[in-house]
């Protein structure tokens, strides 16, 4: 079962802290480690650290050694990305800030990185190889091969780290800055989501109309631009608002609806307004798994990123326009056929050992 971050901090590191508090970081020892108010995530906000603890305290799986390596990869790639801020010439950091107009603080706070010039993925995997069981070794070796295929020859590429509902890294999307070349590292079945769980290190008023909702976009830049707008709007108002609960699915074909379902009861999908109407597919596919609400941006061939950027420096107009779009969202209930199938599956005896009684099956239904 998942545990709370404050419990893990106490049990494993002997650090006492409550949700919403700032305590000593178990990794770098600065007093910059903040526990999210819902106790699902703890994160160090020291610029040279950025390490985090998730609320996952359950059984270790055969995927765990890979996930531990990916945490280290994220840390190294993220530090490398932030170091590019002081370098001249075009690079992944400049691409984010200047070309895509992402707020620098959003870059710091997000699970973004860059493939460093000199980096040995092999060393990390080699160190993890000792004391592993057969099954773990197979998964580790496959993951290493897949990751090498993504990192070989891609120094300088931007990386988006995807996490599951417990903030464990389950995938990385690589993108060559200024171009649309993509590589995708996906070692497990689940795809995870990009950018969920962003929070600021101390107590804030959240924008009330965005409480209790989660906005799901298709591309990562929609999510990053949305959080950038939130910060710019807050700065213009002189308020210190917390981030919006939002994430990106990454693409229609790999959208992790199971993860969305775990994170939000009634997610709001902001789908791309493609001329080909391909964008609405993100909503249609969701309906096999969950009921959703959805909206799109008004102009043809636009997405949330271009919608927000259309307002240039007029952040308060962009903010008001966004609130209006969210308020006018439509309902897309889960498809009856999908519900019926799930009920049918639950009703079947799972095997000869299925000891459930009729009333227990009815309860599950
Ligand atoms: Zn730290």
PDB file of C-alpha atoms in Angstrom, residues 63-322:
ATOM      1  CA  UNK A  63      10.685  -2.708 -12.152  1.00  0.00           C
ATOM      2  CA  UNK A  64      12.015  -0.967  -9.028  1.00  0.00           C
ATOM      3  CA  UNK A  65      15.776  -1.155  -9.833  1.00  0.00           C
ATOM      4  CA  UNK A  66      15.092   0.490 -13.216  1.00  0.00           C
ATOM      5  CA  UNK A  67      12.984   3.196 -11.595  1.00  0.00           C
ATOM      6  CA  UNK A  68      15.776   3.956  -9.142  1.00  0.00           C
ATOM      7  CA  UNK A  69      18.214   4.393 -12.026  1.00  0.00           C
ATOM      8  CA  UNK A  70      15.739   6.645 -13.826  1.00  0.00           C
ATOM      9  CA  UNK A  71      15.516   8.889 -10.737  1.00  0.00           C
ATOM     10  CA  UNK A  72      19.287   9.340 -10.951  1.00  0.00           C
ATOM     11  CA  UNK A  73      19.090   9.952 -14.719  1.00  0.00           C
ATOM     12  CA  UNK A  74      16.431  12.610 -14.127  1.00  0.00           C
ATOM     13  CA  UNK A  75      18.543  14.309 -11.473  1.00  0.00           C
ATOM     14  CA  UNK A  76      21.649  14.409 -13.701  1.00  0.00           C
ATOM     15  CA  UNK A  77      19.762  15.520 -16.838  1.00  0.00           C
ATOM     16  CA  UNK A  78      17.823  18.194 -14.923  1.00  0.00           C
ATOM     17  CA  UNK A  79      21.000  19.663 -13.408  1.00  0.00           C
ATOM     18  CA  UNK A  80      22.557  19.665 -16.904  1.00  0.00           C
ATOM     19  CA  UNK A  81      19.537  21.537 -18.306  1.00  0.00           C
ATOM     20  CA  UNK A  82      19.633  24.254 -15.644  1.00  0.00           C
ATOM     21  CA  UNK A  83      23.407  24.650 -16.176  1.00  0.00           C
ATOM     22  CA  UNK A  84      22.676  25.610 -19.800  1.00  0.00           C
ATOM     23  CA  UNK A  85      21.114  28.863 -18.559  1.00  0.00           C
ATOM     24  CA  UNK A  86      24.643  30.292 -18.218  1.00  0.00           C
ATOM     25  CA  UNK A  87      25.913  28.985 -21.554  1.00  0.00           C
ATOM     26  CA  UNK A  88      25.922  30.955 -24.788  1.00  0.00           C
ATOM     27  CA  UNK A  89      24.478  29.792 -28.084  1.00  0.00           C
ATOM     28  CA  UNK A  90      21.329  27.850 -28.786  1.00  0.00           C
ATOM     29  CA  UNK A  91      20.570  24.927 -26.497  1.00  0.00           C
ATOM     30  CA  UNK A  92      17.641  23.078 -24.933  1.00  0.00           C
ATOM     31  CA  UNK A  93      17.274  25.660 -22.137  1.00  0.00           C
ATOM     32  CA  UNK A  94      17.214  28.613 -24.581  1.00  0.00           C
ATOM     33  CA  UNK A  95      14.765  26.694 -26.733  1.00  0.00           C
ATOM     34  CA  UNK A  96      12.377  26.377 -23.773  1.00  0.00           C
ATOM     35  CA  UNK A  97      12.713  29.975 -22.582  1.00  0.00           C
ATOM     36  CA  UNK A  98      13.206  32.020 -25.753  1.00  0.00           C
ATOM     37  CA  UNK A  99      11.661  29.976 -28.538  1.00  0.00           C
ATOM     38  CA  UNK A 100       8.770  28.399 -26.600  1.00  0.00           C
ATOM     39  CA  UNK A 101       8.343  31.192 -23.984  1.00  0.00           C
ATOM     40  CA  UNK A 102       8.212  28.856 -20.993  1.00  0.00           C
ATOM     41  CA  UNK A 103       8.596  30.606 -17.625  1.00  0.00           C
ATOM     42  CA  UNK A 104      12.095  29.923 -16.165  1.00  0.00           C
ATOM     43  CA  UNK A 105      10.577  28.864 -12.829  1.00  0.00           C
ATOM     44  CA  UNK A 106       8.405  26.273 -14.593  1.00  0.00           C
ATOM     45  CA  UNK A 107      11.573  24.847 -16.175  1.00  0.00           C
ATOM     46  CA  UNK A 108      13.202  24.615 -12.732  1.00  0.00           C
ATOM     47  CA  UNK A 109      10.141  22.976 -11.152  1.00  0.00           C
ATOM     48  CA  UNK A 110       9.240  20.551 -13.968  1.00  0.00           C
ATOM     49  CA  UNK A 111      10.596  17.102 -14.737  1.00  0.00           C
ATOM     50  CA  UNK A 112      12.624  18.320 -17.689  1.00  0.00           C
ATOM     51  CA  UNK A 113      16.231  17.602 -18.563  1.00  0.00           C
ATOM     52  CA  UNK A 114      18.809  17.569 -21.314  1.00  0.00           C
ATOM     53  CA  UNK A 115      21.017  14.677 -22.467  1.00  0.00           C
ATOM     54  CA  UNK A 116      24.497  15.743 -21.258  1.00  0.00           C
ATOM     55  CA  UNK A 117      27.468  15.718 -23.652  1.00  0.00           C
ATOM     56  CA  UNK A 118      29.403  13.122 -21.697  1.00  0.00           C
ATOM     57  CA  UNK A 119      27.215  10.612 -19.957  1.00  0.00           C
ATOM     58  CA  UNK A 120      27.520   6.897 -19.425  1.00  0.00           C
ATOM     59  CA  UNK A 121      24.168   5.209 -19.015  1.00  0.00           C
ATOM     60  CA  UNK A 122      26.068   1.912 -18.788  1.00  0.00           C
ATOM     61  CA  UNK A 123      27.825   2.834 -15.521  1.00  0.00           C
ATOM     62  CA  UNK A 124      24.495   3.377 -13.758  1.00  0.00           C
ATOM     63  CA  UNK A 125      23.124   0.031 -14.887  1.00  0.00           C
ATOM     64  CA  UNK A 126      26.372  -1.791 -14.098  1.00  0.00           C
ATOM     65  CA  UNK A 127      26.301  -0.563 -10.495  1.00  0.00           C
ATOM     66  CA  UNK A 128      22.699  -1.761 -10.096  1.00  0.00           C
ATOM     67  CA  UNK A 129      23.405  -5.210 -11.511  1.00  0.00           C
ATOM     68  CA  UNK A 130      24.653  -6.806  -8.284  1.00  0.00           C
ATOM     69  CA  UNK A 131      22.225  -8.709  -6.045  1.00  0.00           C
ATOM     70  CA  UNK A 132      19.411  -8.812  -8.575  1.00  0.00           C
ATOM     71  CA  UNK A 133      17.104 -11.730  -9.205  1.00  0.00           C
ATOM     72  CA  UNK A 134      16.752 -13.277 -12.666  1.00  0.00           C
ATOM     73  CA  UNK A 135      13.522 -11.444 -13.550  1.00  0.00           C
ATOM     74  CA  UNK A 136      14.850  -8.077 -12.391  1.00  0.00           C
ATOM     75  CA  UNK A 137      18.030  -8.606 -14.426  1.00  0.00           C
ATOM     76  CA  UNK A 138      16.057  -9.251 -17.607  1.00  0.00           C
ATOM     77  CA  UNK A 139      13.980  -6.091 -17.133  1.00  0.00           C
ATOM     78  CA  UNK A 140      17.120  -4.107 -16.276  1.00  0.00           C
ATOM     79  CA  UNK A 141      18.997  -5.298 -19.372  1.00  0.00           C
ATOM     80  CA  UNK A 142      16.068  -4.577 -21.693  1.00  0.00           C
ATOM     81  CA  UNK A 143      15.637  -1.114 -20.199  1.00  0.00           C
ATOM     82  CA  UNK A 144      19.348  -0.379 -20.623  1.00  0.00           C
ATOM     83  CA  UNK A 145      19.254  -1.320 -24.307  1.00  0.00           C
ATOM     84  CA  UNK A 146      16.182   0.829 -24.907  1.00  0.00           C
ATOM     85  CA  UNK A 147      17.658   3.794 -23.053  1.00  0.00           C
ATOM     86  CA  UNK A 148      20.945   3.548 -24.968  1.00  0.00           C
ATOM     87  CA  UNK A 149      19.051   3.674 -28.257  1.00  0.00           C
ATOM     88  CA  UNK A 150      17.529   6.970 -27.089  1.00  0.00           C
ATOM     89  CA  UNK A 151      20.645   8.589 -25.607  1.00  0.00           C
ATOM     90  CA  UNK A 152      23.208   7.518 -28.242  1.00  0.00           C
ATOM     91  CA  UNK A 153      23.863  10.491 -30.497  1.00  0.00           C
ATOM     92  CA  UNK A 154      21.243  12.663 -28.817  1.00  0.00           C
ATOM     93  CA  UNK A 155      23.431  14.903 -26.631  1.00  0.00           C
ATOM     94  CA  UNK A 156      21.682  18.255 -26.246  1.00  0.00           C
ATOM     95  CA  UNK A 157      18.172  16.858 -26.736  1.00  0.00           C
ATOM     96  CA  UNK A 158      15.410  17.961 -24.407  1.00  0.00           C
ATOM     97  CA  UNK A 159      13.868  15.274 -22.154  1.00  0.00           C
ATOM     98  CA  UNK A 160      10.373  15.055 -20.691  1.00  0.00           C
ATOM     99  CA  UNK A 161      10.131  12.596 -17.799  1.00  0.00           C
ATOM    100  CA  UNK A 162       6.809  10.767 -17.471  1.00  0.00           C
ATOM    101  CA  UNK A 163       5.662   9.486 -14.088  1.00  0.00           C
ATOM    102  CA  UNK A 164       2.952   7.165 -12.820  1.00  0.00           C
ATOM    103  CA  UNK A 165       0.330   8.072 -10.221  1.00  0.00           C
ATOM    104  CA  UNK A 166       2.950   7.638  -7.463  1.00  0.00           C
ATOM    105  CA  UNK A 167       5.485   9.885  -9.223  1.00  0.00           C
ATOM    106  CA  UNK A 168       7.732   6.993 -10.234  1.00  0.00           C
ATOM    107  CA  UNK A 169       9.426   7.602 -13.587  1.00  0.00           C
ATOM    108  CA  UNK A 170       8.036   5.223 -16.226  1.00  0.00           C
ATOM    109  CA  UNK A 171       9.117   6.863 -19.479  1.00  0.00           C
ATOM    110  CA  UNK A 172      11.133   9.608 -21.153  1.00  0.00           C
ATOM    111  CA  UNK A 173      10.333  11.499 -24.318  1.00  0.00           C
ATOM    112  CA  UNK A 174      13.375  12.976 -26.095  1.00  0.00           C
ATOM    113  CA  UNK A 175      12.976  15.922 -28.431  1.00  0.00           C
ATOM    114  CA  UNK A 176      15.625  17.636 -30.510  1.00  0.00           C
ATOM    115  CA  UNK A 177      15.351  21.369 -29.743  1.00  0.00           C
ATOM    116  CA  UNK A 178      14.147  23.599 -32.629  1.00  0.00           C
ATOM    117  CA  UNK A 179      13.089  20.472 -34.558  1.00  0.00           C
ATOM    118  CA  UNK A 180      10.353  17.894 -34.341  1.00  0.00           C
ATOM    119  CA  UNK A 181      12.577  14.845 -34.062  1.00  0.00           C
ATOM    120  CA  UNK A 182      11.344  12.614 -31.231  1.00  0.00           C
ATOM    121  CA  UNK A 183      12.624   9.498 -29.472  1.00  0.00           C
ATOM    122  CA  UNK A 184      10.575   7.647 -26.921  1.00  0.00           C
ATOM    123  CA  UNK A 185      11.885   5.528 -24.064  1.00  0.00           C
ATOM    124  CA  UNK A 186       9.114   3.360 -22.666  1.00  0.00           C
ATOM    125  CA  UNK A 187      10.428   0.383 -20.689  1.00  0.00           C
ATOM    126  CA  UNK A 188       7.098  -0.651 -19.109  1.00  0.00           C
ATOM    127  CA  UNK A 189       3.495  -1.183 -20.217  1.00  0.00           C
ATOM    128  CA  UNK A 190       2.236   1.934 -18.500  1.00  0.00           C
ATOM    129  CA  UNK A 191       3.064   5.254 -20.151  1.00  0.00           C
ATOM    130  CA  UNK A 192       2.488   7.618 -17.228  1.00  0.00           C
ATOM    131  CA  UNK A 193       1.843  11.335 -17.561  1.00  0.00           C
ATOM    132  CA  UNK A 194       4.033  14.408 -17.843  1.00  0.00           C
ATOM    133  CA  UNK A 195       3.947  17.258 -15.369  1.00  0.00           C
ATOM    134  CA  UNK A 196       1.404  16.150 -12.779  1.00  0.00           C
ATOM    135  CA  UNK A 197       1.992  16.979  -9.125  1.00  0.00           C
ATOM    136  CA  UNK A 198       3.722  20.351  -9.602  1.00  0.00           C
ATOM    137  CA  UNK A 199       3.557  22.386  -6.433  1.00  0.00           C
ATOM    138  CA  UNK A 200       5.232  25.348  -4.773  1.00  0.00           C
ATOM    139  CA  UNK A 201       7.252  25.045  -1.580  1.00  0.00           C
ATOM    140  CA  UNK A 202       4.990  26.865   0.851  1.00  0.00           C
ATOM    141  CA  UNK A 203       1.342  27.590   1.473  1.00  0.00           C
ATOM    142  CA  UNK A 204      -0.493  29.554  -1.177  1.00  0.00           C
ATOM    143  CA  UNK A 205      -3.969  30.428  -2.210  1.00  0.00           C
ATOM    144  CA  UNK A 206      -4.802  28.403  -5.269  1.00  0.00           C
ATOM    145  CA  UNK A 207      -6.989  30.040  -7.903  1.00  0.00           C
ATOM    146  CA  UNK A 208     -10.398  28.916  -6.630  1.00  0.00           C
ATOM    147  CA  UNK A 209     -11.934  28.059 -10.005  1.00  0.00           C
ATOM    148  CA  UNK A 210      -9.091  25.595 -10.595  1.00  0.00           C
ATOM    149  CA  UNK A 211      -9.377  23.804  -7.262  1.00  0.00           C
ATOM    150  CA  UNK A 212     -10.452  20.176  -7.436  1.00  0.00           C
ATOM    151  CA  UNK A 213      -9.972  19.785 -11.179  1.00  0.00           C
ATOM    152  CA  UNK A 214      -7.199  18.310 -13.296  1.00  0.00           C
ATOM    153  CA  UNK A 215      -6.585  19.574 -16.814  1.00  0.00           C
ATOM    154  CA  UNK A 216      -5.163  16.996 -19.216  1.00  0.00           C
ATOM    155  CA  UNK A 217      -3.547  18.221 -22.433  1.00  0.00           C
ATOM    156  CA  UNK A 218      -2.103  16.278 -25.334  1.00  0.00           C
ATOM    157  CA  UNK A 219       1.381  17.789 -25.770  1.00  0.00           C
ATOM    158  CA  UNK A 220       3.908  18.707 -23.079  1.00  0.00           C
ATOM    159  CA  UNK A 221       4.181  22.321 -24.222  1.00  0.00           C
ATOM    160  CA  UNK A 222       0.474  22.863 -23.582  1.00  0.00           C
ATOM    161  CA  UNK A 223       1.006  21.873 -19.965  1.00  0.00           C
ATOM    162  CA  UNK A 224       4.208  23.941 -19.625  1.00  0.00           C
ATOM    163  CA  UNK A 225       2.574  27.013 -21.202  1.00  0.00           C
ATOM    164  CA  UNK A 226      -0.453  26.665 -18.919  1.00  0.00           C
ATOM    165  CA  UNK A 227       1.737  26.679 -15.792  1.00  0.00           C
ATOM    166  CA  UNK A 228       3.807  29.551 -17.233  1.00  0.00           C
ATOM    167  CA  UNK A 229       0.611  31.572 -17.676  1.00  0.00           C
ATOM    168  CA  UNK A 230      -0.383  30.809 -14.087  1.00  0.00           C
ATOM    169  CA  UNK A 231       2.959  32.192 -12.829  1.00  0.00           C
ATOM    170  CA  UNK A 232       2.857  35.275 -15.069  1.00  0.00           C
ATOM    171  CA  UNK A 233      -0.739  35.995 -14.114  1.00  0.00           C
ATOM    172  CA  UNK A 234       0.171  35.610 -10.417  1.00  0.00           C
ATOM    173  CA  UNK A 235       3.159  37.949 -10.796  1.00  0.00           C
ATOM    174  CA  UNK A 236       1.036  40.580 -12.564  1.00  0.00           C
ATOM    175  CA  UNK A 237      -1.538  40.397  -9.767  1.00  0.00           C
ATOM    176  CA  UNK A 238       1.118  40.411  -7.040  1.00  0.00           C
ATOM    177  CA  UNK A 239      -0.350  37.152  -5.743  1.00  0.00           C
ATOM    178  CA  UNK A 240       1.489  33.940  -5.035  1.00  0.00           C
ATOM    179  CA  UNK A 241      -0.786  31.278  -6.502  1.00  0.00           C
ATOM    180  CA  UNK A 242       0.035  27.598  -6.457  1.00  0.00           C
ATOM    181  CA  UNK A 243       0.358  25.679  -9.726  1.00  0.00           C
ATOM    182  CA  UNK A 244      -2.734  24.350 -11.482  1.00  0.00           C
ATOM    183  CA  UNK A 245      -3.389  20.631 -11.240  1.00  0.00           C
ATOM    184  CA  UNK A 246      -2.530  19.682 -14.829  1.00  0.00           C
ATOM    185  CA  UNK A 247      -0.631  17.151 -16.912  1.00  0.00           C
ATOM    186  CA  UNK A 248       0.117  16.108 -20.482  1.00  0.00           C
ATOM    187  CA  UNK A 249      -0.711  12.688 -21.916  1.00  0.00           C
ATOM    188  CA  UNK A 250       2.056  13.003 -24.511  1.00  0.00           C
ATOM    189  CA  UNK A 251       0.079  11.674 -27.447  1.00  0.00           C
ATOM    190  CA  UNK A 252      -3.199  10.057 -28.307  1.00  0.00           C
ATOM    191  CA  UNK A 253      -1.721   6.607 -28.888  1.00  0.00           C
ATOM    192  CA  UNK A 254       0.096   6.335 -25.566  1.00  0.00           C
ATOM    193  CA  UNK A 255      -2.351   8.225 -23.350  1.00  0.00           C
ATOM    194  CA  UNK A 256      -2.356   6.504 -19.946  1.00  0.00           C
ATOM    195  CA  UNK A 257      -6.042   6.716 -19.026  1.00  0.00           C
ATOM    196  CA  UNK A 258      -5.534   4.380 -16.064  1.00  0.00           C
ATOM    197  CA  UNK A 259      -3.115   6.873 -14.567  1.00  0.00           C
ATOM    198  CA  UNK A 260      -5.535   9.730 -15.280  1.00  0.00           C
ATOM    199  CA  UNK A 261      -8.276   7.762 -13.539  1.00  0.00           C
ATOM    200  CA  UNK A 262      -6.077   7.265 -10.471  1.00  0.00           C
ATOM    201  CA  UNK A 263      -5.263  10.970 -10.255  1.00  0.00           C
ATOM    202  CA  UNK A 264      -8.654  12.547 -10.887  1.00  0.00           C
ATOM    203  CA  UNK A 265     -12.275  11.493 -10.583  1.00  0.00           C
ATOM    204  CA  UNK A 266     -13.471  13.806 -13.326  1.00  0.00           C
ATOM    205  CA  UNK A 267     -10.553  15.019 -15.437  1.00  0.00           C
ATOM    206  CA  UNK A 268     -10.959  17.858 -17.911  1.00  0.00           C
ATOM    207  CA  UNK A 269      -9.300  17.186 -21.245  1.00  0.00           C
ATOM    208  CA  UNK A 270      -8.154  20.158 -23.296  1.00  0.00           C
ATOM    209  CA  UNK A 271      -7.861  18.585 -26.733  1.00  0.00           C
ATOM    210  CA  UNK A 272      -6.097  20.105 -29.733  1.00  0.00           C
ATOM    211  CA  UNK A 273      -8.315  21.830 -32.268  1.00  0.00           C
ATOM    212  CA  UNK A 274      -6.832  20.055 -35.290  1.00  0.00           C
ATOM    213  CA  UNK A 275      -8.292  20.765 -38.723  1.00  0.00           C
ATOM    214  CA  UNK A 276      -8.392  16.994 -39.242  1.00  0.00           C
ATOM    215  CA  UNK A 277     -10.321  16.587 -35.958  1.00  0.00           C
ATOM    216  CA  UNK A 278      -7.649  14.149 -34.762  1.00  0.00           C
ATOM    217  CA  UNK A 279      -7.485  15.953 -31.408  1.00  0.00           C
ATOM    218  CA  UNK A 280     -10.927  14.881 -30.182  1.00  0.00           C
ATOM    219  CA  UNK A 281      -9.689  11.281 -30.375  1.00  0.00           C
ATOM    220  CA  UNK A 282      -7.996  11.896 -26.991  1.00  0.00           C
ATOM    221  CA  UNK A 283     -11.498  12.392 -25.549  1.00  0.00           C
ATOM    222  CA  UNK A 284     -13.158   9.562 -27.470  1.00  0.00           C
ATOM    223  CA  UNK A 285     -10.582   7.013 -26.327  1.00  0.00           C
ATOM    224  CA  UNK A 286     -10.864   8.210 -22.728  1.00  0.00           C
ATOM    225  CA  UNK A 287     -14.559   7.326 -22.758  1.00  0.00           C
ATOM    226  CA  UNK A 288     -13.667   3.636 -22.882  1.00  0.00           C
ATOM    227  CA  UNK A 289     -12.156   4.047 -19.419  1.00  0.00           C
ATOM    228  CA  UNK A 290     -13.678   7.082 -17.693  1.00  0.00           C
ATOM    229  CA  UNK A 291     -16.232   9.844 -17.924  1.00  0.00           C
ATOM    230  CA  UNK A 292     -14.512  13.097 -18.800  1.00  0.00           C
ATOM    231  CA  UNK A 293     -15.252  16.728 -19.416  1.00  0.00           C
ATOM    232  CA  UNK A 294     -13.506  18.460 -22.271  1.00  0.00           C
ATOM    233  CA  UNK A 295     -12.943  21.686 -24.152  1.00  0.00           C
ATOM    234  CA  UNK A 296     -10.815  22.837 -27.025  1.00  0.00           C
ATOM    235  CA  UNK A 297      -9.337  26.133 -28.161  1.00  0.00           C
ATOM    236  CA  UNK A 298     -11.442  28.274 -30.508  1.00  0.00           C
ATOM    237  CA  UNK A 299      -9.292  28.784 -33.612  1.00  0.00           C
ATOM    238  CA  UNK A 300      -8.825  25.975 -36.132  1.00  0.00           C
ATOM    239  CA  UNK A 301      -5.451  24.244 -35.922  1.00  0.00           C
ATOM    240  CA  UNK A 302      -4.666  25.592 -32.479  1.00  0.00           C
ATOM    241  CA  UNK A 303      -3.757  24.059 -29.153  1.00  0.00           C
ATOM    242  CA  UNK A 304      -3.552  25.413 -25.601  1.00  0.00           C
ATOM    243  CA  UNK A 305       0.042  26.541 -26.143  1.00  0.00           C
ATOM    244  CA  UNK A 306      -0.772  28.658 -29.219  1.00  0.00           C
ATOM    245  CA  UNK A 307      -4.017  29.880 -27.601  1.00  0.00           C
ATOM    246  CA  UNK A 308      -2.123  31.282 -24.600  1.00  0.00           C
ATOM    247  CA  UNK A 309       0.710  32.711 -26.701  1.00  0.00           C
ATOM    248  CA  UNK A 310      -1.781  34.526 -28.942  1.00  0.00           C
ATOM    249  CA  UNK A 311      -2.274  36.998 -26.054  1.00  0.00           C
ATOM    250  CA  UNK A 312       1.463  37.877 -25.966  1.00  0.00           C
ATOM    251  CA  UNK A 313       2.167  39.907 -22.806  1.00  0.00           C
ATOM    252  CA  UNK A 314      -1.510  40.378 -21.911  1.00  0.00           C
ATOM    253  CA  UNK A 315      -1.524  37.651 -19.276  1.00  0.00           C
ATOM    254  CA  UNK A 316      -4.686  38.722 -17.496  1.00  0.00           C
ATOM    255  CA  UNK A 317      -6.734  38.558 -20.726  1.00  0.00           C
ATOM    256  CA  UNK A 318      -5.235  35.135 -21.461  1.00  0.00           C
ATOM    257  CA  UNK A 319      -6.123  34.025 -17.950  1.00  0.00           C
ATOM    258  CA  UNK A 320      -9.724  35.239 -18.199  1.00  0.00           C
ATOM    259  CA  UNK A 321     -10.120  33.644 -21.644  1.00  0.00           C
ATOM    260  CA  UNK A 322      -8.798  30.350 -20.295  1.00  0.00           C
TER     261      UNK A 322
END
